Short mmCIF file of C-alpha atoms in Angstrom, two decimals:
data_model
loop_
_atom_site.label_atom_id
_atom_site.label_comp_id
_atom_site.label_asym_id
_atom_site.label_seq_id
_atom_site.Cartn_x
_atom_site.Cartn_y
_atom_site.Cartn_z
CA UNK A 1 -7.03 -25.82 14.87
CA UNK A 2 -5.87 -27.55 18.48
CA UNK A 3 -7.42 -26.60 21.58
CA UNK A 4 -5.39 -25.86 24.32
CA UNK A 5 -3.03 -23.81 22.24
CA UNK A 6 -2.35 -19.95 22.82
CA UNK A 7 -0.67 -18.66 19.88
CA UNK A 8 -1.28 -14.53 18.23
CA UNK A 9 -4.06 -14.32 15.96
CA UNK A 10 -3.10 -12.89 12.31
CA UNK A 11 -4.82 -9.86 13.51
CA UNK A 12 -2.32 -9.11 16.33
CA UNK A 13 0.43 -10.89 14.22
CA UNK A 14 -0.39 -7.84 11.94
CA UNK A 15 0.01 -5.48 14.68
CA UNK A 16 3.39 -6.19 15.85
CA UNK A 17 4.46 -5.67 12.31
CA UNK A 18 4.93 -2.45 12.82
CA UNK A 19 3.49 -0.93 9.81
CA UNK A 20 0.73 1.44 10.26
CA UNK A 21 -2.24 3.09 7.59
CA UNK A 22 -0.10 6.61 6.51
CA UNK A 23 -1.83 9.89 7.24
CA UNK A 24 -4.36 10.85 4.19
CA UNK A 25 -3.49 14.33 2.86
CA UNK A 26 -5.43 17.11 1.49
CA UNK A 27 -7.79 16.13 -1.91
CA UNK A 28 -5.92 16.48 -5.66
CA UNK A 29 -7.82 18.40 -7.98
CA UNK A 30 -6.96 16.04 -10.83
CA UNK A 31 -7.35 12.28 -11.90
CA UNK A 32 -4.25 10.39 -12.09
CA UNK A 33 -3.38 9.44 -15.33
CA UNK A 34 -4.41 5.83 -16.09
CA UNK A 35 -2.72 2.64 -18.44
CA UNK A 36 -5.23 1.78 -20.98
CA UNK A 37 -3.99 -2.06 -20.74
CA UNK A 38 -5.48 -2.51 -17.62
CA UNK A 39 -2.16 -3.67 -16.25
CA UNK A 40 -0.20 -2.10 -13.05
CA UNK A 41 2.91 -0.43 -13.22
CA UNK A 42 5.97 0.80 -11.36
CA UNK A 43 5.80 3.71 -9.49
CA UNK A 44 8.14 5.15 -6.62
CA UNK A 45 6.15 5.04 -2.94
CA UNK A 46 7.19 8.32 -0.83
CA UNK A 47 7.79 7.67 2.57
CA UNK A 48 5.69 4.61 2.91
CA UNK A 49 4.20 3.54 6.24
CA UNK A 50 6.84 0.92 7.43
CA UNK A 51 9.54 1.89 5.35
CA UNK A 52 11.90 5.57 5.29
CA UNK A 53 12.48 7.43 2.40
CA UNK A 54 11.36 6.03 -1.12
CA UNK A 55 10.95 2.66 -1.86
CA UNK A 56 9.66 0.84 -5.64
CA UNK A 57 5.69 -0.32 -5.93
CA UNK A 58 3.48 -1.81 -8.39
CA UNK A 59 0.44 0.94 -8.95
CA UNK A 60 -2.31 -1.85 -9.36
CA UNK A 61 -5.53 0.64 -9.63
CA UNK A 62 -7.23 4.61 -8.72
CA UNK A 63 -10.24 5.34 -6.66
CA UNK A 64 -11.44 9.09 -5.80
CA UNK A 65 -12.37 9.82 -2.19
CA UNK A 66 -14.11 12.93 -0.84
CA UNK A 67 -10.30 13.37 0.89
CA UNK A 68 -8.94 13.03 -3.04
CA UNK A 69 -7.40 10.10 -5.38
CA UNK A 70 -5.79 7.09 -3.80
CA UNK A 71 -3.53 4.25 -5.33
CA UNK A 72 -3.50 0.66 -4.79
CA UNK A 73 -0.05 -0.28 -4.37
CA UNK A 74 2.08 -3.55 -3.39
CA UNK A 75 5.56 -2.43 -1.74
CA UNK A 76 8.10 -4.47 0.21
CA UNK A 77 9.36 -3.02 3.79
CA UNK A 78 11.96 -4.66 5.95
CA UNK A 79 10.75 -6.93 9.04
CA UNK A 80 11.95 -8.71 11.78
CA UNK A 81 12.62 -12.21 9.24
CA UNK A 82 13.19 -9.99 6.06
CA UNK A 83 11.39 -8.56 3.82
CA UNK A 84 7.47 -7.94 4.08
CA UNK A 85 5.06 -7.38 1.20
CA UNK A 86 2.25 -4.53 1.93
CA UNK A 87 -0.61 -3.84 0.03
CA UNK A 88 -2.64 -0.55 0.59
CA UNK A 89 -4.25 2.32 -0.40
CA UNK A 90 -2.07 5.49 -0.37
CA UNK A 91 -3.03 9.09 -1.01
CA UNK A 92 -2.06 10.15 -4.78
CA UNK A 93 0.74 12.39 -3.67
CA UNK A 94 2.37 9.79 -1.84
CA UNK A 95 3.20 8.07 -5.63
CA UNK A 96 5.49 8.93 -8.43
CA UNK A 97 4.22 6.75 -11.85
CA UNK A 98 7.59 5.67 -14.19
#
């Protein structure tokens, strides 16, 4: 680090990005269906924060919420220097599993 230098921190860097947490919707009454392997896999991403319409993810893992099931899921949106890669936790009906 230099002194004397006034640059963004990552934490407004992240702001001006643009992409914002998405609204969580109402809970699911049923577990996702899970890969035994362990492993993530390709699902569709509905109208993800940063990005219109429907864009390809990698599912990475579930967790249950008193709000209902979230997935983990690594996406791609455009930015200001090309493409960005977003990680995040998205509300079940949000994701379509391939």
């Amino acid at each position: 680090m230099h002194r004397g230098r006034s640059r963004p921190s990552l934490g407004e860097r992240a702001a001006d990005s643009g992409v914002r947490p998405a609204p969580v919707p109402g809970p699911a009454a049923d577990p996702p269906p899970r890969r035994e392997d362990g492993t993530g896999r390709h699902c569709w991403v509905h109208a993800p924060p940063g990005a219109p319409g429907t864009v390809p993810g990698l599912l990475v893992e579930w967790r249950q919420r008193p709000e209902g099931w979230q997935g983990r899921v690594a996406y791609a949106v455009p930015g200001p220097h090309g493409p960005v890669l977003v990680e995040a936790w998205l509300p079940a009906g949000s994701l379509q599993q391939r």
